[in-house]
Short mmCIF file of C-alpha atoms in Angstrom, two decimals:
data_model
loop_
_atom_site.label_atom_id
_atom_site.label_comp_id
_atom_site.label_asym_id
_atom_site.label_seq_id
_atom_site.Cartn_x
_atom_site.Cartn_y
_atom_site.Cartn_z
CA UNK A 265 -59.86 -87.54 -73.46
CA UNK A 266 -61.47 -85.79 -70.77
CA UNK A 267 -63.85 -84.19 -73.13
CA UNK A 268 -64.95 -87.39 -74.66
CA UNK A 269 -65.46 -88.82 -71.06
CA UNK A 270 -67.93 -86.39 -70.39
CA UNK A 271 -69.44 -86.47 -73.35
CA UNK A 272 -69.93 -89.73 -73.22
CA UNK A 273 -71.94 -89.44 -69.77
CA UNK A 274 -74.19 -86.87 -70.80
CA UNK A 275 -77.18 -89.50 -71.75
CA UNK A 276 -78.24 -92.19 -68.72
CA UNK A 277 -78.07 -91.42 -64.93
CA UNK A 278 -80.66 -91.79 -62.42
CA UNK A 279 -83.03 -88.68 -61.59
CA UNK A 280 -85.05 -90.31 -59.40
CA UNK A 281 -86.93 -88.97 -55.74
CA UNK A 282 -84.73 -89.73 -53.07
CA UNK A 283 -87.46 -92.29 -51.83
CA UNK A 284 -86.02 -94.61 -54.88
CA UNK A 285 -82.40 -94.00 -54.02
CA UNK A 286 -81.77 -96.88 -51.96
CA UNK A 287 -83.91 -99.11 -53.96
CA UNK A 288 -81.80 -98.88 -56.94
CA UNK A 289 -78.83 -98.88 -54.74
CA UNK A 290 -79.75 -102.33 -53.85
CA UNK A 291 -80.37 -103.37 -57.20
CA UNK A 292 -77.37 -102.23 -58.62
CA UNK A 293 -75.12 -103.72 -55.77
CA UNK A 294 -76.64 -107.00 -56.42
CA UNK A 295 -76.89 -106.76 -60.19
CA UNK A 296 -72.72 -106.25 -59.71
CA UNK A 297 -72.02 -109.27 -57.75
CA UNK A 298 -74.97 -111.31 -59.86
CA UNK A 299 -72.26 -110.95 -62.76
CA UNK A 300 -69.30 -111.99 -60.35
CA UNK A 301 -71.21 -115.05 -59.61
CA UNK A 302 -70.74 -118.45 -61.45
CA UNK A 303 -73.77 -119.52 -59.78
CA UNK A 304 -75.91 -116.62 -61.20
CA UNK A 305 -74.70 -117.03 -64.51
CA UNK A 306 -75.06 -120.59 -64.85
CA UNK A 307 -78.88 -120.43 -63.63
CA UNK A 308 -79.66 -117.55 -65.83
CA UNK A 309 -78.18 -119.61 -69.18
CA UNK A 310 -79.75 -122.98 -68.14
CA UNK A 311 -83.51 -121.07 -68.14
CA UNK A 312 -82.45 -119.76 -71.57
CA UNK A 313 -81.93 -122.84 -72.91
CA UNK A 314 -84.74 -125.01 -71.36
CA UNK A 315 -87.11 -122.42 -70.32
CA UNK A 316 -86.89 -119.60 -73.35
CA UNK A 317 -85.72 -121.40 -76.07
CA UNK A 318 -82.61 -120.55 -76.80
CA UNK A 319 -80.67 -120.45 -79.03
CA UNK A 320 -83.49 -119.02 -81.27
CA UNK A 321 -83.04 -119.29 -84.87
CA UNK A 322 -81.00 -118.12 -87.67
CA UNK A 323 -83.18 -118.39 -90.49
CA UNK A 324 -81.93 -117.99 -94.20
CA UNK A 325 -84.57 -115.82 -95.94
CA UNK A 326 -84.02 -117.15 -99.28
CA UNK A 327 -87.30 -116.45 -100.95
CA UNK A 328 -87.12 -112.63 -99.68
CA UNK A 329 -83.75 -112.75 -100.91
CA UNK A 330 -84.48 -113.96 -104.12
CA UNK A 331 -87.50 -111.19 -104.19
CA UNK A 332 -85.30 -108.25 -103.59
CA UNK A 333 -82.32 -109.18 -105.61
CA UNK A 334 -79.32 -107.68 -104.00
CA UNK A 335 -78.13 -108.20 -100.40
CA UNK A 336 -78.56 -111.74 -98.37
CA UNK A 337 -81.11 -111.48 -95.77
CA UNK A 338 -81.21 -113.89 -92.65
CA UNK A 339 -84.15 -113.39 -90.11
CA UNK A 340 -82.98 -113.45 -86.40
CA UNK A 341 -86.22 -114.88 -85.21
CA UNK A 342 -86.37 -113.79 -81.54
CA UNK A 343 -90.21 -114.37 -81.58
CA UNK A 344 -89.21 -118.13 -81.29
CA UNK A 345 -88.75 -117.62 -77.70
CA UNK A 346 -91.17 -118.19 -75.15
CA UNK A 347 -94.16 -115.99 -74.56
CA UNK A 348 -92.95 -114.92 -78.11
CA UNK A 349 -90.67 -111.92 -77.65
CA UNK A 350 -86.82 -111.28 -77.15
CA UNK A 351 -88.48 -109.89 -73.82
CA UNK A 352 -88.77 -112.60 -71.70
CA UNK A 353 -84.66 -112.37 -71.74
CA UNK A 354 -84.27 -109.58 -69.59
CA UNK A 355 -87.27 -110.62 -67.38
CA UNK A 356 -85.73 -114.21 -66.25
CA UNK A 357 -82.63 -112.20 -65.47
CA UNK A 358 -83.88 -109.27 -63.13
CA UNK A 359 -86.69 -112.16 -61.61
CA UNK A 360 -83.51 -113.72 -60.44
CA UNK A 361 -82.38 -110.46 -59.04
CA UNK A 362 -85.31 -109.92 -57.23
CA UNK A 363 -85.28 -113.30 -55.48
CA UNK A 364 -81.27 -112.51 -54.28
CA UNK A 365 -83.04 -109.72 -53.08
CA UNK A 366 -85.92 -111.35 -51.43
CA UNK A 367 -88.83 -109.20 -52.90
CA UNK A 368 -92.04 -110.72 -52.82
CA UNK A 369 -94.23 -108.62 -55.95
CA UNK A 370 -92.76 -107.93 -59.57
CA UNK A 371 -94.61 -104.85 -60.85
CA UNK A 372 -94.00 -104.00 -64.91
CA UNK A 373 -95.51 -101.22 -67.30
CA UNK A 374 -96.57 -102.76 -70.86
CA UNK A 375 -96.87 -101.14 -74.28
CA UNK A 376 -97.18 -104.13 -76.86
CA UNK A 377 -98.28 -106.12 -73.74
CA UNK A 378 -95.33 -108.63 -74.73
CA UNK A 379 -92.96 -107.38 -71.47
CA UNK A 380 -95.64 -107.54 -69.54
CA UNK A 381 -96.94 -111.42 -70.80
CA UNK A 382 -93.12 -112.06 -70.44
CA UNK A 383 -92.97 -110.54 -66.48
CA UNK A 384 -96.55 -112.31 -65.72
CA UNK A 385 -95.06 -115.52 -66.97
CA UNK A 386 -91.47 -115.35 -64.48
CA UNK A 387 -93.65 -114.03 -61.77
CA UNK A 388 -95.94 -117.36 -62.24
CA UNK A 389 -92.73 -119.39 -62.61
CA UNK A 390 -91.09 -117.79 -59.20
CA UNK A 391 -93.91 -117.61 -57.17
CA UNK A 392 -94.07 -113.93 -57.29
CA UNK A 393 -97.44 -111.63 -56.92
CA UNK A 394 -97.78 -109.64 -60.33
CA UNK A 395 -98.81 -106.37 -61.00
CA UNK A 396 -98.93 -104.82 -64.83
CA UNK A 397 -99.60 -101.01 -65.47
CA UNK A 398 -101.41 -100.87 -69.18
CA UNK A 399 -102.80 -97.79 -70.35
CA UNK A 400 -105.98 -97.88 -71.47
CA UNK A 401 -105.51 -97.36 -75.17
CA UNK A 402 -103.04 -99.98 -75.22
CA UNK A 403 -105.20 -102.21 -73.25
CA UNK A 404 -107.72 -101.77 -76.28
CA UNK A 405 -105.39 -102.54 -78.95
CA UNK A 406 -103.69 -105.11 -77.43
CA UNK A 407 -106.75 -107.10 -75.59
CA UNK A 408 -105.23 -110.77 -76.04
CA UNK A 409 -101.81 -110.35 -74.05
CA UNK A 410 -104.12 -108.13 -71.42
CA UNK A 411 -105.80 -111.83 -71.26
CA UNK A 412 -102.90 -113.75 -70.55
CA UNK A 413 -101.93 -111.62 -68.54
CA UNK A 414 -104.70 -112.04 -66.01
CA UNK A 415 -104.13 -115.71 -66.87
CA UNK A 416 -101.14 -116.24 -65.70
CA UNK A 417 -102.11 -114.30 -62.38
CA UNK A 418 -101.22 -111.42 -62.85
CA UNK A 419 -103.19 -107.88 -61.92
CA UNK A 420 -103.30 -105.52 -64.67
CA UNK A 421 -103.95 -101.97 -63.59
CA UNK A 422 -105.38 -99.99 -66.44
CA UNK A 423 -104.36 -96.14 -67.04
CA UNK A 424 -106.23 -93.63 -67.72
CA UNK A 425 -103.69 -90.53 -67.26
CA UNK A 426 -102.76 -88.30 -70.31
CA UNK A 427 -102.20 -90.07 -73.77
CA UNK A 428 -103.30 -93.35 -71.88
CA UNK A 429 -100.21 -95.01 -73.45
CA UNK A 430 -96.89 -96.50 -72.89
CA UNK A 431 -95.37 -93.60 -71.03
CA UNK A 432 -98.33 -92.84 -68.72
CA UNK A 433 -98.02 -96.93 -67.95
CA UNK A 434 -94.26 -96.02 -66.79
CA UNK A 435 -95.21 -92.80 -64.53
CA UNK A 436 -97.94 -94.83 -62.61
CA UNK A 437 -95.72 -97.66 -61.89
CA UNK A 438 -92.83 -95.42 -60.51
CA UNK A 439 -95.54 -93.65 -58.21
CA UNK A 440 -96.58 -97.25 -56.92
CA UNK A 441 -92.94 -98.59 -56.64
CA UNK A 442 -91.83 -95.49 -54.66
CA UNK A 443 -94.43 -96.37 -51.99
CA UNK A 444 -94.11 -100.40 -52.34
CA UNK A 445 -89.99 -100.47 -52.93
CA UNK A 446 -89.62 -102.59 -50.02
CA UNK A 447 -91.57 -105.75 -51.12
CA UNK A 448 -91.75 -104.87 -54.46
CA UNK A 449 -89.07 -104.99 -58.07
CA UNK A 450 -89.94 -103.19 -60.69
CA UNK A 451 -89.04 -104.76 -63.47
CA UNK A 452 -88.36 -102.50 -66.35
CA UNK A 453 -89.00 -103.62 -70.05
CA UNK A 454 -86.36 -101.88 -71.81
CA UNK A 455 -83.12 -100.48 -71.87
CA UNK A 456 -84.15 -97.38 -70.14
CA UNK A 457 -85.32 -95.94 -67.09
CA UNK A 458 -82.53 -95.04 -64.12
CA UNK A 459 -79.67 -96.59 -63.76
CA UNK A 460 -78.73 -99.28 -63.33
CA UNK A 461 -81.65 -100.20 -65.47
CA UNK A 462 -80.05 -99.55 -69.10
CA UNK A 463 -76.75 -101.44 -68.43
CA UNK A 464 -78.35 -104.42 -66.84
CA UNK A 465 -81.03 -105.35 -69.19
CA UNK A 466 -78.60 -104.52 -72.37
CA UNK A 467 -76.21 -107.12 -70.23
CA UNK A 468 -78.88 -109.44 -70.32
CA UNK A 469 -80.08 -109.18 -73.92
CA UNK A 470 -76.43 -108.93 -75.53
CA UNK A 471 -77.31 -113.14 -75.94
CA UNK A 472 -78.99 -111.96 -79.18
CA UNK A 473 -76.03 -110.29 -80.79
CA UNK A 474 -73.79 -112.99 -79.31
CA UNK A 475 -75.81 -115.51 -81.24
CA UNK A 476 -76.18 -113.62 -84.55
CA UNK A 477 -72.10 -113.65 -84.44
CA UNK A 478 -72.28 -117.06 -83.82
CA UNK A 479 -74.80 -118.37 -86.04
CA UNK A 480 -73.39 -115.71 -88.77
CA UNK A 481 -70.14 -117.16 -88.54
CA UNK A 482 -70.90 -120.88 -88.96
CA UNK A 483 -73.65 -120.29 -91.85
CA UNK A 484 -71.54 -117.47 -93.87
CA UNK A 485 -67.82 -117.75 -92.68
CA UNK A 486 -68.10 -113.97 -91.81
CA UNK A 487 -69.53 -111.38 -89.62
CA UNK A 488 -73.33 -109.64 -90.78
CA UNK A 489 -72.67 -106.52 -93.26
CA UNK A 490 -75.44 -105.08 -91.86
CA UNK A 491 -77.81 -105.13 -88.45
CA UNK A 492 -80.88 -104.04 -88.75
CA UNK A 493 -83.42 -104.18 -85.31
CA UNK A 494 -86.61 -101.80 -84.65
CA UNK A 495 -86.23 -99.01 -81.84
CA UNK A 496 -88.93 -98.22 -79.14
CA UNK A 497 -86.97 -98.25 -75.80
CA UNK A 498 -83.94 -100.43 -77.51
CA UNK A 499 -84.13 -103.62 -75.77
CA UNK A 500 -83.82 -105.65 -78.61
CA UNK A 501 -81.80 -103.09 -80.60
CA UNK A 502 -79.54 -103.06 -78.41
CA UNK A 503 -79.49 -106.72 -77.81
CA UNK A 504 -78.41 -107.02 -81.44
CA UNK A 505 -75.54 -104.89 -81.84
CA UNK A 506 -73.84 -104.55 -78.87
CA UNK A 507 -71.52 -107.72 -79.39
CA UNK A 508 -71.08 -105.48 -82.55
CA UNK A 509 -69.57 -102.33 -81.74
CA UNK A 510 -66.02 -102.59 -82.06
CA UNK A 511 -66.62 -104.35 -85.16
CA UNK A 512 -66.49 -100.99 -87.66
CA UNK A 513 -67.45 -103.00 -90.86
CA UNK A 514 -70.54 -104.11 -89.22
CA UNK A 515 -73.42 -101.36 -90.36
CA UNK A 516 -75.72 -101.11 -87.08
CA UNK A 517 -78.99 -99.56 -88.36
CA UNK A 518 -81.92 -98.80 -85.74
CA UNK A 519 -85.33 -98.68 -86.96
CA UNK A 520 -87.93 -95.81 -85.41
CA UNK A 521 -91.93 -95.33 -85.70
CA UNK A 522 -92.44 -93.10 -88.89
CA UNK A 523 -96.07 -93.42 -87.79
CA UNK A 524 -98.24 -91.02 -90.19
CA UNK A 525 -96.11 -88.26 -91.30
CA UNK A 526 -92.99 -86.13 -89.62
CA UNK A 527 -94.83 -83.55 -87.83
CA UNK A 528 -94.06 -84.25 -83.85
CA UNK A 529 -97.52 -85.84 -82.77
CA UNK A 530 -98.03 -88.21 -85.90
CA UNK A 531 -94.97 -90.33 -85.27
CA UNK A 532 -92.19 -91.67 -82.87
CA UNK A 533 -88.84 -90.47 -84.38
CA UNK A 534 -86.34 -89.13 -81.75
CA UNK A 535 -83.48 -88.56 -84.67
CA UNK A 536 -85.67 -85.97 -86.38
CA UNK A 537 -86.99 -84.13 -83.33
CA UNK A 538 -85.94 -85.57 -80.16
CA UNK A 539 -83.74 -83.71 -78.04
CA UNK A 540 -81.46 -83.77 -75.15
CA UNK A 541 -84.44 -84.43 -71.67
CA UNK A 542 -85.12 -86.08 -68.66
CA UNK A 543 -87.82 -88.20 -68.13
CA UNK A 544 -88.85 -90.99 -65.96
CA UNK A 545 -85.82 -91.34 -64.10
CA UNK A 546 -82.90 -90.86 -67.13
CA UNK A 547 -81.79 -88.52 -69.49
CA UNK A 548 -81.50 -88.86 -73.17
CA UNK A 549 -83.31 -88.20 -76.29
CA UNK A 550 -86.71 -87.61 -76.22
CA UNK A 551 -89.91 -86.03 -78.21
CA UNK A 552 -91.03 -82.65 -76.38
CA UNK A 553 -92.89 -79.78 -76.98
CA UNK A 554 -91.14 -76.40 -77.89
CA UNK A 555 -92.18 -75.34 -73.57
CA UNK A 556 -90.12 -78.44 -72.67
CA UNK A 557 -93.26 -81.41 -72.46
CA UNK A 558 -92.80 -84.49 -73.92
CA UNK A 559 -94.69 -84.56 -76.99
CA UNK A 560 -97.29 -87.12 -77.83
CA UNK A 561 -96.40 -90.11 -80.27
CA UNK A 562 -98.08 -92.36 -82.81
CA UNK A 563 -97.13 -95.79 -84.46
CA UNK A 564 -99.04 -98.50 -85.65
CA UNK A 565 -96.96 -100.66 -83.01
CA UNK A 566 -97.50 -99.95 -80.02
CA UNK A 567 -94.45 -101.03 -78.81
CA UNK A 568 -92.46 -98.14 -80.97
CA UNK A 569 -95.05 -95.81 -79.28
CA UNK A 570 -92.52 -93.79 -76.86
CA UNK A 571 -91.13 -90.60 -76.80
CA UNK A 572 -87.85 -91.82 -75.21
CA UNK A 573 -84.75 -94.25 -76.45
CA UNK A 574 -82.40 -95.87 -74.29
CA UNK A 575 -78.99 -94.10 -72.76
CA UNK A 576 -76.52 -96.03 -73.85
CA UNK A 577 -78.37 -96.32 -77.96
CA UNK A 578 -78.56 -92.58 -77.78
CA UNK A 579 -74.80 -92.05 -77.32
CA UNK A 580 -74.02 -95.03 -80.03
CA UNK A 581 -76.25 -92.87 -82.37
CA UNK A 582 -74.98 -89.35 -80.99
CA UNK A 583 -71.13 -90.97 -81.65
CA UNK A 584 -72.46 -92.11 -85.30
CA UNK A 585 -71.59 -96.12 -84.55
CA UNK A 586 -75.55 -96.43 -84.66
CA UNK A 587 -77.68 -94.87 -87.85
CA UNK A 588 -81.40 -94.24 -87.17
CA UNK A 589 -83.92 -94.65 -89.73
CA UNK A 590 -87.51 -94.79 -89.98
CA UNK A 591 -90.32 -96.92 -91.58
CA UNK A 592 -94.33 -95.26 -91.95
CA UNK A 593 -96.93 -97.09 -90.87
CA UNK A 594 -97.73 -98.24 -94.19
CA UNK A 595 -94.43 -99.71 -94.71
CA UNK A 596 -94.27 -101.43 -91.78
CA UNK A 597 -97.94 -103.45 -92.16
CA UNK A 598 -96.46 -103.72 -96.02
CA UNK A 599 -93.18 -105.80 -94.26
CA UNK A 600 -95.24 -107.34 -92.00
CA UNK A 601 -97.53 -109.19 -94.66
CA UNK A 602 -94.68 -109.93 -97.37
CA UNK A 603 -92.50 -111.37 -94.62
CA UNK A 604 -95.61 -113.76 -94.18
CA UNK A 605 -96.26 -114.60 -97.78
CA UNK A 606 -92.49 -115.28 -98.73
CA UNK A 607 -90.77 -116.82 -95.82
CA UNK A 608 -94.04 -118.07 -93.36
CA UNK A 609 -92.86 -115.92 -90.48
CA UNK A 610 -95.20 -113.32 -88.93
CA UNK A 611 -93.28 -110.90 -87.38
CA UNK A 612 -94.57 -108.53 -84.76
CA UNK A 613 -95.44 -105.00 -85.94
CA UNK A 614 -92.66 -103.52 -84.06
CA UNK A 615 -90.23 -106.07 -85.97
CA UNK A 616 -91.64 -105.21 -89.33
CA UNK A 617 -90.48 -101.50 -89.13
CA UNK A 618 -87.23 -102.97 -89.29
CA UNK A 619 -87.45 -105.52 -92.07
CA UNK A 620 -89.63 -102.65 -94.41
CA UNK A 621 -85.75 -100.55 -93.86
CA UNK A 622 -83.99 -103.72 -94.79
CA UNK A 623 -86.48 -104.40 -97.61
CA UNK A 624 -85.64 -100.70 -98.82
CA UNK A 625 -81.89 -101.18 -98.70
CA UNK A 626 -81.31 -104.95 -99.47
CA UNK A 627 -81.79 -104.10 -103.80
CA UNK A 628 -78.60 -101.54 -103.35
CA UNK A 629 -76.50 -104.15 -101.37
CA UNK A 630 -74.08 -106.81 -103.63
CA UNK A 631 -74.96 -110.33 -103.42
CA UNK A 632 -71.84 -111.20 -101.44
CA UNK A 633 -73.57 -108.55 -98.11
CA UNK A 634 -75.01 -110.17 -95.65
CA UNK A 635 -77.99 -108.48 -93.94
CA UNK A 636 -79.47 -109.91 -90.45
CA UNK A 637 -83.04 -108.38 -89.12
CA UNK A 638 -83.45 -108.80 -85.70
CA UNK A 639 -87.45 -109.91 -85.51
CA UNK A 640 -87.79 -108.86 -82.13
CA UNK A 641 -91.65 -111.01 -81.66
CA UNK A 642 -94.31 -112.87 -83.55
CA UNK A 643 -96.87 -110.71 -84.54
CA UNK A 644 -99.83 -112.94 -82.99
CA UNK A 645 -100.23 -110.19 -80.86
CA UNK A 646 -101.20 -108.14 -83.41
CA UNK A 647 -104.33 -110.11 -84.73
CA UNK A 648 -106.72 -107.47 -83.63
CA UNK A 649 -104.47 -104.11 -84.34
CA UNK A 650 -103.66 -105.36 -87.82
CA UNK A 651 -107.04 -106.64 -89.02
CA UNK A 652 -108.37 -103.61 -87.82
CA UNK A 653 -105.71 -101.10 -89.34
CA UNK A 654 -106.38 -103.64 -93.09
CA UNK A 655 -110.19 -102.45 -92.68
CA UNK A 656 -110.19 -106.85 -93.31
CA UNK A 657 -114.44 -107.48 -93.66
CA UNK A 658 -114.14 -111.42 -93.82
CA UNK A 659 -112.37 -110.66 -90.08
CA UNK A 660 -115.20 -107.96 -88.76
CA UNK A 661 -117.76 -110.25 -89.57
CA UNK A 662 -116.32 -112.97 -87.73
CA UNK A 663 -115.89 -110.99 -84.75
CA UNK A 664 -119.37 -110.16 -84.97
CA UNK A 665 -120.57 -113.47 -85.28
CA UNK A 666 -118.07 -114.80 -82.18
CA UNK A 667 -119.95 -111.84 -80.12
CA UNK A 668 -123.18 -113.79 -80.98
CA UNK A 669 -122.10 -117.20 -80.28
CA UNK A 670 -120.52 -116.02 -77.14
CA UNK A 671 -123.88 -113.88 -75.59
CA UNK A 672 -126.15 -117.57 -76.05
#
């Protein structure tokens, strides 16, 4: 018993300067009597409900399920939320935290740009100043949610450190919170980063697997067969299957980047080469060199794009409750496009790693197994990063013609 115990510690923690310490004392002090609090709870489910969206929809894929032939699929469509991710979720709920606390500025880091759309929007909505760290190649590929952004009044801060991505965004928003932890909250997008990061944001996004059981029950009688949800950080992962867990005929499958191929540099999957690291305040699985670095990544999605998973999904995996399995690139955009033509939803590119598993396992499955996909966001975002990656001609040429119209 002992042995498991520590076992199960091993991933999580908080390795963190001592400058932090009492910042996420504070957090985690009022994230504990948050969850004691009627009050709390009651304010963070009404904005679900009449500020998100929620419940978000349950939506029988029957022409996909026809297509495929074998297992039932049902799309959880988190994109129906507000601002268009599951992310917003976990934003509302550490926003409130931050008021209890009485911080004036919400800083974020953004990948996909939706976290940080989703922390611009409950920093307009609370009166909070905003600042977003965006590195510059994400900034690039994801150009319309750097827009909103700014829209919504928010300063995004771009950076140009090392691979210019996701995980370069993280390191320069720890160096600014460690000198602005006073006024400032940094709200973290996933289910990572020091404690008590992980637990409180998986706390906050367990709603979605709550609502698959629900919405599961009263559509099929039963629980989902299967769970399927894309893994960058985890949030929405997660989200999905932790009201799950206990439940040992529910198959939890996690979805990573398979990017270009399986050499480390051309994709994103920790279960093939991560291993046991600290990083940016945690410990867990991660992509490093053979001296110890973390490695450079690669996905189509740029929300995928991250050496790192969350504590907490690590140890589900590392215990076997959670499989991991990858989708390419390819098969991702493939997922992304049929899930448009068959069913009219366009799921984000991070999403459609996990539907191009489910649309690899679903022909093997009987026609009584029920298979739910968490879509984690609409793949608006991905206008730009999708035409581009479809070499689309009818597209370029409109772009260059909007250039035109837009210089008279």
């Amino acid at each position: 018993m002992k042995r498991k115990e520590k076992q199960k510690n091993t991933y999580g923690g908080a390795y963190v300067p001592e400058m932090l310490v009492h910042a996420l004392k504070e957090i985690e002090i009022e994230f504990e009597k948050a969850l004691k609090d009627t009050q709390f709870q009651k304010k963070f489910r009404e904005l679900l409900h009449s500020y998100s969206g929620r419940p978000t929809p349950l939506i029988y894929a029957e022409n996909l399920t026809k297509h495929f032939g074998g297992g039932k699929l049902y799309l959880k469509n988190e994109g129906a939320n507000h601002t268009g991710a599951h992310k917003i979720t976990h934003c509302l709920g550490q926003a409130l935290i931050a008021k209890r606390l009485g911080k004036k500025e919400l800083i974020a880091e953004t990948g996909a740009g939706q976290h940080g759309v989703a922390t611009a929007t409950v920093a307009a909505k609370f009166g909070f100043k905003c600042k977003i760290f965006m590195g510059e190649v994400d900034i690039a590929r994801q150009r319309p949610n750097v827009f909103w952004m700014e829209q919504l009044g928010a300063e995004v801060i771009s950076v140009s450190s090392g691979s210019k991505t996701l995980k370069d965004a993280v390191n320069e928003a720890l160096k600014y919170w460690m000198a602005h932890s006073d006024e400032s909250y940094y709200v973290i997008g996933s289910v990572l980063g020091p404690h008590p990061y992980p637990e409180m944001n998986r706390t906050f996004q367990s709603i979605i697997g709550e609502e698959i059981r629900e919405q599961t029950r009263k559509a099929e009688k039963k629980l989902p067969d299967v769970v399927v949800a894309c893994v960058g950080g985890g949030s929405n992962a997660i989200g999905a299957f932790y009201d799950f867990v206990k439940e040992k005929g529910v198959r939890l499958i996690g979805v990573e980047a398979g990017g270009i191929g399986k050499r480390v540099g051309e994709n994103a999957m920790r279960k093939e080469n991560g291993s046991l690291g600290i990083f940016q305040g945690y410990k867990s699985l991660f992509l490093q060199t053979s001296e110890g670095h973390i490695a450079p990544t690669h996905s189509v999605a740029a929300g995928l794009d991250y050496p790192g998973m969350g504590p907490e999904l690590a140890t589900l995996f590392r215990e076997k409750r959670v499989e991991l399995q990858s989708a390419t690139d390819k098969k991702a955009v493939e997922a992304c496009l049929l899930t448009a033509k068959y069913e009219g939803v366009i799921p984000a590119l991070e999403s459609s790693h996990a539907l191009a598993y489910a649309y690899k396992i679903l022909p093997k499955l009987s026609k009584k197994e029920v298979v739910v996909v968490n879509v984690s966001g609409r793949g608006d975002k991905d206008l730009f990063n999708l035409t581009r990656y479809l070499n689309h001609k009818e597209f370029k040429k409109f772009l260059a013609e909007e250039i035109q119209r837009y210089e008279k």
